[in-house]
Amino acid sequence: MSGSPLPVAYGDIEAAARRISAHVLRTPLVLSPSLSELSGVPVGLKLEHHQTTGSFKLRGACNALLSMSPDERKRGVVAASTGNHGRALAHAAKAEGTIATICMSHLVPDNKVAEIRRLGARVHITGASQDDAQREVERLVEQDGLVMVPPFDNPAVVAGQGTLGLEIVDSMPEVATVLVPLSGGGLASGVALAVKTRRPGVRVIGITMERGAAMKASLDAGRPVEVAEVPSLADSLGGGIGLANRVTFAMCRALLDDVVLLSEAEIAAGMRHAYAQEREIVEGAGAVGIAALLAGKIDTHGRPLALILSGRNVDMGLHRRVVNGETDLLRENAA
């Protein structure tokens, strides 16, 4: 780990675990016979897509909301989202009697938008990127005094996501490598901090898509950079990390051992395997750990590995086409 202080401390993750324990599920970690046979080592699947709102995002959203003062909650909360953070914040806000406003770009799938509306949140659709949605958030903070809950670049959000790392080590203490979906870095940095504090020798590898991988481009450049946001089966991994990123870039740079990129075909193969072999329905972003193993892009070093199935909020029509083996999916997904 880096010698300089990180924006989030291990104690923040432990505090988050206590704070959110009554509000989120402790999801199971199960052994995958098929992936264990393929890899030659025990492979554990952290079934976080079984979480109440269908993804890990509920952990960070709950911790951020429960860390606020009563006055802040009364003002209402606002966030930019590619879907899952918005759903989580809408759910948490409804439970606390708070109004949530979620800003999303036109790239967010309709099924995710509909679910956020169903939970009672106000929805603003604007622009063609996460950056456009974030600009709308900033306008509403200035105009209406709403409290911003960023989807990843926030200490309370990162600490909440890090509780997943605590559970992985508790369930699989012999783990030597953890594969984490990587987008803005909230999940990856929180999990890496938790796991490496508890087990310093464990490798944590971020997995993302080739198309528009903002954190990977930023790590390569040595500073946050913008990338073009394009449609992907792993739509939840889209969006920039913010040029003014103050939390997750530094943590990912200090804590991640590697970043692996996947093609759209490899992501589709991960989704198909999850369904056919593991009997699990996961969205593209949730299947990237499986996809990386199937593609032969992970060296296990002959030691046990865990990966996170991070979300299930996929459009079922798209999922059906993926598992049926269709190959011309991206154009339809972009429509």
mmCIF file of C-alpha atoms in Angstrom:
data_model
loop_
_atom_site.group_PDB
_atom_site.id
_atom_site.type_symbol
_atom_site.label_atom_id
_atom_site.label_comp_id
_atom_site.label_asym_id
_atom_site.label_seq_id
_atom_site.Cartn_x
_atom_site.Cartn_y
_atom_site.Cartn_z
ATOM 1 C CA MET A 1 0.000 0.000 0.000
ATOM 2 C CA SER A 2 1.009 3.604 -0.518
ATOM 3 C CA GLY A 3 3.060 5.289 2.179
ATOM 4 C CA SER A 4 0.951 8.457 1.997
ATOM 5 C CA PRO A 5 -2.388 8.639 3.819
ATOM 6 C CA LEU A 6 -5.356 7.489 1.758
ATOM 7 C CA PRO A 7 -8.655 9.434 1.627
ATOM 8 C CA VAL A 8 -10.458 6.534 3.361
ATOM 9 C CA ALA A 9 -9.157 4.587 6.371
ATOM 10 C CA TYR A 10 -9.789 0.957 7.251
ATOM 11 C CA GLY A 11 -11.614 2.114 10.377
ATOM 12 C CA ASP A 12 -14.099 3.954 8.154
ATOM 13 C CA ILE A 13 -15.002 0.628 6.527
ATOM 14 C CA GLU A 14 -15.459 -1.071 9.887
ATOM 15 C CA ALA A 15 -17.692 1.805 11.014
ATOM 16 C CA ALA A 16 -19.680 1.560 7.788
ATOM 17 C CA ALA A 17 -20.245 -2.157 8.357
ATOM 18 C CA ARG A 18 -21.784 -1.440 11.743
ATOM 19 C CA ARG A 19 -23.842 1.479 10.400
ATOM 20 C CA ILE A 20 -25.431 -0.346 7.460
ATOM 21 C CA SER A 21 -25.756 -3.857 8.897
ATOM 22 C CA ALA A 22 -29.503 -3.535 9.461
ATOM 23 C CA HIS A 23 -30.081 -2.031 6.007
ATOM 24 C CA VAL A 24 -28.225 -4.322 3.569
ATOM 25 C CA LEU A 25 -27.897 -8.053 3.038
ATOM 26 C CA ARG A 26 -24.761 -9.974 3.919
ATOM 27 C CA THR A 27 -24.570 -11.782 0.598
ATOM 28 C CA PRO A 28 -23.268 -15.359 0.287
ATOM 29 C CA LEU A 29 -19.926 -16.440 -1.150
ATOM 30 C CA VAL A 30 -20.140 -19.833 -2.857
ATOM 31 C CA LEU A 31 -17.616 -22.093 -4.560
ATOM 32 C CA SER A 32 -17.941 -22.428 -8.337
ATOM 33 C CA PRO A 33 -17.171 -26.031 -9.394
ATOM 34 C CA SER A 34 -16.988 -25.076 -13.075
ATOM 35 C CA LEU A 35 -14.605 -22.133 -12.655
ATOM 36 C CA SER A 36 -12.552 -23.988 -10.038
ATOM 37 C CA GLU A 37 -12.031 -26.843 -12.502
ATOM 38 C CA LEU A 38 -11.186 -24.415 -15.297
ATOM 39 C CA SER A 39 -8.706 -22.443 -13.182
ATOM 40 C CA GLY A 40 -7.211 -25.302 -11.194
ATOM 41 C CA VAL A 41 -7.791 -23.439 -7.913
ATOM 42 C CA PRO A 42 -10.823 -22.820 -5.680
ATOM 43 C CA VAL A 43 -12.887 -19.957 -7.150
ATOM 44 C CA GLY A 44 -15.409 -18.257 -4.887
ATOM 45 C CA LEU A 45 -18.306 -16.214 -6.229
ATOM 46 C CA LYS A 46 -19.460 -13.316 -4.042
ATOM 47 C CA LEU A 47 -23.159 -13.165 -4.948
ATOM 48 C CA GLU A 48 -23.634 -9.437 -4.473
ATOM 49 C CA HIS A 49 -26.199 -9.329 -7.277
ATOM 50 C CA HIS A 50 -28.531 -10.869 -4.687
ATOM 51 C CA GLN A 51 -28.374 -7.561 -2.779
ATOM 52 C CA THR A 52 -31.748 -5.890 -2.109
ATOM 53 C CA THR A 53 -31.540 -3.447 -5.022
ATOM 54 C CA GLY A 54 -29.716 -5.881 -7.293
ATOM 55 C CA SER A 55 -26.203 -4.484 -6.886
ATOM 56 C CA PHE A 56 -23.458 -3.566 -4.423
ATOM 57 C CA LYS A 57 -24.346 0.121 -4.721
ATOM 58 C CA LEU A 58 -26.791 -0.088 -1.810
ATOM 59 C CA ARG A 59 -23.880 -0.373 0.615
ATOM 60 C CA GLY A 60 -22.310 2.954 -0.316
ATOM 61 C CA ALA A 61 -25.605 4.780 -0.730
ATOM 62 C CA CYS A 62 -26.838 3.646 2.700
ATOM 63 C CA ASN A 63 -23.589 4.572 4.406
ATOM 64 C CA ALA A 64 -23.537 8.027 2.812
ATOM 65 C CA LEU A 65 -27.181 8.721 3.689
ATOM 66 C CA LEU A 66 -26.917 7.425 7.259
ATOM 67 C CA SER A 67 -23.771 9.518 7.791
ATOM 68 C CA MET A 68 -25.673 12.746 7.037
ATOM 69 C CA SER A 69 -27.186 15.119 9.569
ATOM 70 C CA PRO A 70 -31.002 15.250 9.845
ATOM 71 C CA ASP A 71 -30.917 18.686 8.197
ATOM 72 C CA GLU A 72 -29.004 17.351 5.187
ATOM 73 C CA ARG A 73 -31.436 14.483 4.740
ATOM 74 C CA LYS A 74 -34.354 16.916 4.962
ATOM 75 C CA ARG A 75 -32.958 18.968 2.059
ATOM 76 C CA GLY A 76 -33.009 15.937 -0.234
ATOM 77 C CA VAL A 77 -30.221 14.135 -2.046
ATOM 78 C CA VAL A 78 -29.104 14.138 -5.669
ATOM 79 C CA ALA A 79 -26.755 11.945 -7.677
ATOM 80 C CA ALA A 80 -25.560 11.160 -11.169
ATOM 81 C CA SER A 81 -25.846 7.504 -12.052
ATOM 82 C CA THR A 82 -25.518 4.906 -14.792
ATOM 83 C CA GLY A 83 -28.446 3.183 -13.081
ATOM 84 C CA ASN A 84 -27.446 1.072 -10.102
ATOM 85 C CA HIS A 85 -26.295 3.885 -7.797
ATOM 86 C CA GLY A 86 -29.494 5.776 -8.579
ATOM 87 C CA ARG A 87 -31.597 2.757 -7.736
ATOM 88 C CA ALA A 88 -29.708 2.223 -4.487
ATOM 89 C CA LEU A 89 -29.944 5.866 -3.428
ATOM 90 C CA ALA A 90 -33.645 6.003 -4.318
ATOM 91 C CA HIS A 91 -34.266 2.900 -2.180
ATOM 92 C CA ALA A 92 -32.230 4.210 0.771
ATOM 93 C CA ALA A 93 -33.812 7.670 0.567
ATOM 94 C CA LYS A 94 -37.318 6.232 0.514
ATOM 95 C CA ALA A 95 -36.549 4.152 3.619
ATOM 96 C CA GLU A 96 -35.318 7.285 5.444
ATOM 97 C CA GLY A 97 -38.187 9.527 4.301
ATOM 98 C CA THR A 98 -35.903 11.584 2.058
ATOM 99 C CA ILE A 99 -36.480 12.689 -1.545
ATOM 100 C CA ALA A 100 -33.865 11.545 -4.060
ATOM 101 C CA THR A 101 -33.229 13.139 -7.454
ATOM 102 C CA ILE A 102 -31.282 11.015 -9.936
ATOM 103 C CA CYS A 103 -29.603 12.474 -13.026
ATOM 104 C CA MET A 104 -28.772 10.099 -15.883
ATOM 105 C CA SER A 105 -27.668 10.295 -19.484
ATOM 106 C CA HIS A 106 -29.610 8.932 -22.435
ATOM 107 C CA LEU A 107 -27.249 5.911 -22.452
ATOM 108 C CA VAL A 108 -28.795 4.464 -19.280
ATOM 109 C CA PRO A 109 -31.023 1.462 -20.144
ATOM 110 C CA ASP A 110 -34.780 2.052 -19.859
ATOM 111 C CA ASN A 111 -35.275 -0.772 -17.351
ATOM 112 C CA LYS A 112 -32.965 0.947 -14.861
ATOM 113 C CA VAL A 113 -34.660 4.323 -15.330
ATOM 114 C CA ALA A 114 -38.089 2.758 -14.814
ATOM 115 C CA GLU A 115 -37.056 1.084 -11.569
ATOM 116 C CA ILE A 116 -35.669 4.339 -10.161
ATOM 117 C CA ARG A 117 -38.953 6.082 -10.948
ATOM 118 C CA ARG A 118 -40.870 3.211 -9.319
ATOM 119 C CA LEU A 119 -38.965 3.829 -6.088
ATOM 120 C CA GLY A 120 -40.289 7.384 -5.995
ATOM 121 C CA ALA A 121 -37.198 9.307 -7.038
ATOM 122 C CA ARG A 122 -37.288 12.351 -9.290
ATOM 123 C CA VAL A 123 -35.508 11.586 -12.561
ATOM 124 C CA HIS A 124 -33.602 13.978 -14.840
ATOM 125 C CA ILE A 125 -32.416 12.575 -18.193
ATOM 126 C CA THR A 126 -29.817 14.782 -19.840
ATOM 127 C CA GLY A 127 -26.986 14.538 -22.332
ATOM 128 C CA ALA A 128 -25.061 11.570 -23.665
ATOM 129 C CA SER A 129 -22.576 10.887 -20.884
ATOM 130 C CA GLN A 130 -22.108 10.553 -17.157
ATOM 131 C CA ASP A 131 -20.263 13.874 -17.255
ATOM 132 C CA ASP A 132 -23.393 15.551 -18.677
ATOM 133 C CA ALA A 133 -25.472 14.019 -15.884
ATOM 134 C CA GLN A 134 -22.973 15.265 -13.303
ATOM 135 C CA ARG A 135 -23.272 18.815 -14.617
ATOM 136 C CA GLU A 136 -27.032 18.605 -14.042
ATOM 137 C CA VAL A 137 -26.361 17.419 -10.475
ATOM 138 C CA GLU A 138 -24.159 20.424 -9.827
ATOM 139 C CA ARG A 139 -26.843 22.742 -11.194
ATOM 140 C CA LEU A 140 -29.437 21.274 -8.822
ATOM 141 C CA VAL A 141 -27.086 21.517 -5.839
ATOM 142 C CA GLU A 142 -26.569 25.199 -6.595
ATOM 143 C CA GLN A 143 -30.185 25.961 -7.480
ATOM 144 C CA ASP A 144 -32.147 23.879 -4.972
ATOM 145 C CA GLY A 145 -29.677 23.211 -2.155
ATOM 146 C CA LEU A 146 -29.789 19.420 -2.599
ATOM 147 C CA VAL A 147 -27.039 17.303 -1.029
ATOM 148 C CA MET A 148 -24.895 15.474 -3.574
ATOM 149 C CA VAL A 149 -24.147 11.771 -3.080
ATOM 150 C CA PRO A 150 -21.551 10.901 -5.732
ATOM 151 C CA PRO A 151 -21.699 7.375 -7.184
ATOM 152 C CA PHE A 152 -18.071 6.645 -6.296
ATOM 153 C CA ASP A 153 -15.821 9.633 -5.509
ATOM 154 C CA ASN A 154 -16.927 10.079 -1.910
ATOM 155 C CA PRO A 155 -15.323 8.717 1.290
ATOM 156 C CA ALA A 156 -18.606 7.480 2.794
ATOM 157 C CA VAL A 157 -19.561 5.728 -0.451
ATOM 158 C CA VAL A 158 -16.143 4.066 -0.743
ATOM 159 C CA ALA A 159 -16.275 2.938 2.891
ATOM 160 C CA GLY A 160 -19.706 1.430 2.328
ATOM 161 C CA GLN A 161 -18.562 -0.494 -0.742
ATOM 162 C CA GLY A 162 -15.521 -1.665 1.200
ATOM 163 C CA THR A 163 -17.735 -3.698 3.507
ATOM 164 C CA LEU A 164 -17.870 -6.234 0.670
ATOM 165 C CA GLY A 165 -14.148 -6.805 1.150
ATOM 166 C CA LEU A 166 -14.622 -7.555 4.829
ATOM 167 C CA GLU A 167 -17.227 -10.186 3.972
ATOM 168 C CA ILE A 168 -15.021 -11.796 1.309
ATOM 169 C CA VAL A 169 -12.157 -12.304 3.760
ATOM 170 C CA ASP A 170 -14.514 -13.553 6.477
ATOM 171 C CA SER A 171 -16.053 -16.110 4.103
ATOM 172 C CA MET A 172 -12.849 -17.124 2.294
ATOM 173 C CA PRO A 173 -9.853 -16.416 4.563
ATOM 174 C CA GLU A 174 -7.522 -18.359 2.263
ATOM 175 C CA VAL A 175 -8.226 -16.042 -0.698
ATOM 176 C CA ALA A 176 -5.105 -14.869 -2.569
ATOM 177 C CA THR A 177 -6.602 -12.916 -5.485
ATOM 178 C CA VAL A 178 -9.800 -10.841 -5.676
ATOM 179 C CA LEU A 179 -11.305 -9.739 -9.005
ATOM 180 C CA VAL A 180 -13.353 -6.536 -8.765
ATOM 181 C CA PRO A 181 -15.397 -4.772 -11.487
ATOM 182 C CA LEU A 182 -13.773 -1.387 -12.138
ATOM 183 C CA SER A 183 -15.504 1.802 -13.257
ATOM 184 C CA GLY A 184 -15.169 4.971 -11.173
ATOM 185 C CA GLY A 185 -13.294 2.975 -8.557
ATOM 186 C CA GLY A 186 -15.615 3.167 -5.556
ATOM 187 C CA LEU A 187 -16.020 -0.588 -5.280
ATOM 188 C CA ALA A 188 -12.464 -1.449 -6.291
ATOM 189 C CA SER A 189 -10.785 1.005 -3.917
ATOM 190 C CA GLY A 190 -13.014 0.133 -0.955
ATOM 191 C CA VAL A 191 -12.670 -3.614 -1.433
ATOM 192 C CA ALA A 192 -8.921 -3.347 -1.998
ATOM 193 C CA LEU A 193 -8.426 -1.346 1.206
ATOM 194 C CA ALA A 194 -10.490 -3.784 3.262
ATOM 195 C CA VAL A 195 -8.918 -6.929 1.818
ATOM 196 C CA LYS A 196 -5.313 -5.716 1.860
ATOM 197 C CA THR A 197 -5.611 -4.439 5.435
ATOM 198 C CA ARG A 198 -6.919 -7.799 6.601
ATOM 199 C CA ARG A 199 -4.687 -9.866 4.271
ATOM 200 C CA PRO A 200 -1.713 -7.759 3.062
ATOM 201 C CA GLY A 201 -0.507 -10.350 0.556
ATOM 202 C CA VAL A 202 -3.737 -10.572 -1.415
ATOM 203 C CA ARG A 203 -3.754 -9.252 -4.982
ATOM 204 C CA VAL A 204 -6.727 -7.124 -6.052
ATOM 205 C CA ILE A 205 -7.303 -6.800 -9.795
ATOM 206 C CA GLY A 206 -9.726 -4.387 -11.428
ATOM 207 C CA ILE A 207 -11.696 -5.725 -14.400
ATOM 208 C CA THR A 208 -13.287 -3.441 -16.970
ATOM 209 C CA MET A 209 -14.252 -3.150 -20.630
ATOM 210 C CA GLU A 210 -11.977 -2.070 -23.471
ATOM 211 C CA ARG A 211 -14.450 0.579 -24.639
ATOM 212 C CA GLY A 212 -14.286 3.814 -22.610
ATOM 213 C CA ALA A 213 -12.355 2.526 -19.578
ATOM 214 C CA ALA A 214 -11.854 5.863 -17.797
ATOM 215 C CA MET A 215 -10.008 4.646 -14.704
ATOM 216 C CA LYS A 216 -7.579 2.552 -16.755
ATOM 217 C CA ALA A 217 -6.854 5.510 -19.063
ATOM 218 C CA SER A 218 -6.381 7.759 -16.041
ATOM 219 C CA LEU A 219 -4.022 5.335 -14.296
ATOM 220 C CA ASP A 220 -1.987 5.031 -17.488
ATOM 221 C CA ALA A 221 -1.819 8.832 -17.805
ATOM 222 C CA GLY A 222 -0.940 9.345 -14.133
ATOM 223 C CA ARG A 223 -3.860 11.749 -13.667
ATOM 224 C CA PRO A 224 -7.643 11.785 -14.191
ATOM 225 C CA VAL A 225 -8.498 12.116 -17.886
ATOM 226 C CA GLU A 226 -11.708 12.176 -19.895
ATOM 227 C CA VAL A 227 -12.595 9.389 -22.298
ATOM 228 C CA ALA A 228 -15.373 9.071 -24.852
ATOM 229 C CA GLU A 229 -18.336 7.246 -23.318
ATOM 230 C CA VAL A 230 -19.664 4.583 -25.675
ATOM 231 C CA PRO A 231 -22.310 1.855 -25.425
ATOM 232 C CA SER A 232 -21.193 -1.437 -23.867
ATOM 233 C CA LEU A 233 -22.733 -4.630 -22.554
ATOM 234 C CA ALA A 234 -21.078 -3.536 -19.299
ATOM 235 C CA ASP A 235 -23.046 -0.263 -19.279
ATOM 236 C CA SER A 236 -22.669 0.108 -15.498
ATOM 237 C CA LEU A 237 -18.906 0.486 -15.967
ATOM 238 C CA GLY A 238 -19.313 3.508 -18.250
ATOM 239 C CA GLY A 239 -18.672 7.133 -17.394
ATOM 240 C CA GLY A 240 -15.694 9.248 -16.429
ATOM 241 C CA ILE A 241 -13.957 9.426 -13.057
ATOM 242 C CA GLY A 242 -14.078 13.249 -12.929
ATOM 243 C CA LEU A 243 -11.125 15.502 -13.667
ATOM 244 C CA ALA A 244 -11.331 16.773 -10.072
ATOM 245 C CA ASN A 245 -11.382 13.240 -8.627
ATOM 246 C CA ARG A 246 -10.232 13.425 -5.021
ATOM 247 C CA VAL A 247 -10.770 9.927 -3.609
ATOM 248 C CA THR A 248 -10.878 6.914 -5.914
ATOM 249 C CA PHE A 249 -8.082 7.705 -8.381
ATOM 250 C CA ALA A 250 -5.496 7.953 -5.618
ATOM 251 C CA MET A 251 -6.814 4.818 -3.933
ATOM 252 C CA CYS A 252 -6.911 2.745 -7.120
ATOM 253 C CA ARG A 253 -3.389 3.884 -8.020
ATOM 254 C CA ALA A 254 -2.133 2.878 -4.567
ATOM 255 C CA LEU A 255 -4.079 -0.342 -4.058
ATOM 256 C CA LEU A 256 -4.829 -2.117 -7.338
ATOM 257 C CA ASP A 257 -2.257 -4.662 -8.502
ATOM 258 C CA ASP A 258 -3.448 -4.711 -12.107
ATOM 259 C CA VAL A 259 -6.291 -3.737 -14.429
ATOM 260 C CA VAL A 260 -7.595 -6.176 -17.058
ATOM 261 C CA LEU A 261 -9.547 -5.076 -20.137
ATOM 262 C CA LEU A 262 -12.242 -7.160 -21.822
ATOM 263 C CA SER A 263 -13.813 -7.143 -25.268
ATOM 264 C CA GLU A 264 -17.561 -7.102 -25.716
ATOM 265 C CA ALA A 265 -17.448 -10.737 -26.873
ATOM 266 C CA GLU A 266 -15.594 -11.713 -23.707
ATOM 267 C CA ILE A 267 -18.141 -9.901 -21.527
ATOM 268 C CA ALA A 268 -20.973 -11.709 -23.336
ATOM 269 C CA ALA A 269 -19.213 -15.030 -22.712
ATOM 270 C CA GLY A 270 -19.071 -14.196 -18.996
ATOM 271 C CA MET A 271 -22.807 -13.484 -18.919
ATOM 272 C CA ARG A 272 -23.543 -16.747 -20.738
ATOM 273 C CA HIS A 273 -21.374 -18.767 -18.357
ATOM 274 C CA ALA A 274 -22.990 -17.184 -15.310
ATOM 275 C CA TYR A 275 -26.400 -18.235 -16.634
ATOM 276 C CA ALA A 276 -25.613 -21.665 -18.075
ATOM 277 C CA GLN A 277 -23.133 -22.947 -15.498
ATOM 278 C CA GLU A 278 -23.769 -20.960 -12.318
ATOM 279 C CA ARG A 279 -27.543 -20.504 -12.805
ATOM 280 C CA GLU A 280 -27.142 -16.783 -12.090
ATOM 281 C CA ILE A 281 -28.535 -13.815 -14.047
ATOM 282 C CA VAL A 282 -25.997 -10.983 -14.049
ATOM 283 C CA GLU A 283 -25.565 -7.845 -16.112
ATOM 284 C CA GLY A 284 -22.450 -7.326 -18.197
ATOM 285 C CA ALA A 285 -20.653 -5.318 -15.512
ATOM 286 C CA GLY A 286 -21.422 -8.049 -12.991
ATOM 287 C CA ALA A 287 -19.976 -10.788 -15.201
ATOM 288 C CA VAL A 288 -16.549 -9.293 -15.896
ATOM 289 C CA GLY A 289 -14.740 -11.372 -13.264
ATOM 290 C CA ILE A 290 -16.026 -14.584 -14.798
ATOM 291 C CA ALA A 291 -15.245 -13.203 -18.249
ATOM 292 C CA ALA A 292 -11.630 -12.478 -17.323
ATOM 293 C CA LEU A 293 -11.130 -16.034 -16.075
ATOM 294 C CA LEU A 294 -12.742 -17.560 -19.160
ATOM 295 C CA ALA A 295 -10.554 -15.396 -21.398
ATOM 296 C CA GLY A 296 -7.391 -16.675 -19.695
ATOM 297 C CA LYS A 297 -6.417 -13.161 -18.601
ATOM 298 C CA ILE A 298 -5.882 -13.962 -14.890
ATOM 299 C CA ASP A 299 -2.817 -15.724 -13.488
ATOM 300 C CA THR A 300 -4.021 -17.364 -10.271
ATOM 301 C CA HIS A 301 -0.478 -18.288 -9.201
ATOM 302 C CA GLY A 302 -2.027 -21.592 -8.110
ATOM 303 C CA ARG A 303 -3.856 -20.033 -5.172
ATOM 304 C CA PRO A 304 -7.563 -19.476 -4.291
ATOM 305 C CA LEU A 305 -9.435 -16.663 -5.994
ATOM 306 C CA ALA A 306 -12.669 -14.774 -5.342
ATOM 307 C CA LEU A 307 -14.661 -12.625 -7.730
ATOM 308 C CA ILE A 308 -17.650 -10.355 -7.261
ATOM 309 C CA LEU A 309 -20.888 -10.786 -9.206
ATOM 310 C CA SER A 310 -21.780 -7.171 -8.643
ATOM 311 C CA GLY A 311 -25.179 -6.617 -10.274
ATOM 312 C CA ARG A 312 -28.223 -8.254 -11.855
ATOM 313 C CA ASN A 313 -30.108 -5.217 -13.212
ATOM 314 C CA VAL A 314 -29.916 -6.194 -16.858
ATOM 315 C CA ASP A 315 -32.569 -5.670 -19.504
ATOM 316 C CA MET A 316 -33.968 -9.190 -19.818
ATOM 317 C CA GLY A 317 -34.488 -8.906 -23.571
ATOM 318 C CA LEU A 318 -30.800 -8.122 -23.985
ATOM 319 C CA HIS A 319 -29.872 -10.898 -21.561
ATOM 320 C CA ARG A 320 -31.923 -13.393 -23.558
ATOM 321 C CA ARG A 321 -30.104 -12.431 -26.766
ATOM 322 C CA VAL A 322 -26.731 -12.779 -25.031
ATOM 323 C CA VAL A 323 -27.412 -16.247 -23.638
ATOM 324 C CA ASN A 324 -28.837 -17.347 -27.003
ATOM 325 C CA GLY A 325 -25.477 -16.565 -28.543
ATOM 326 C CA GLU A 326 -26.326 -13.543 -30.679
ATOM 327 C CA THR A 327 -23.225 -11.619 -31.703
ATOM 328 C CA ASP A 328 -24.594 -8.325 -33.090
ATOM 329 C CA LEU A 329 -25.636 -7.074 -29.664
ATOM 330 C CA LEU A 330 -23.866 -3.776 -29.224
ATOM 331 C CA ARG A 331 -25.709 -1.927 -31.965
ATOM 332 C CA GLU A 332 -29.054 -2.958 -30.507
ATOM 333 C CA ASN A 333 -27.869 -2.129 -27.007
ATOM 334 C CA ALA A 334 -26.970 1.367 -28.204
ATOM 335 C CA ALA A 335 -30.362 1.974 -29.791
#
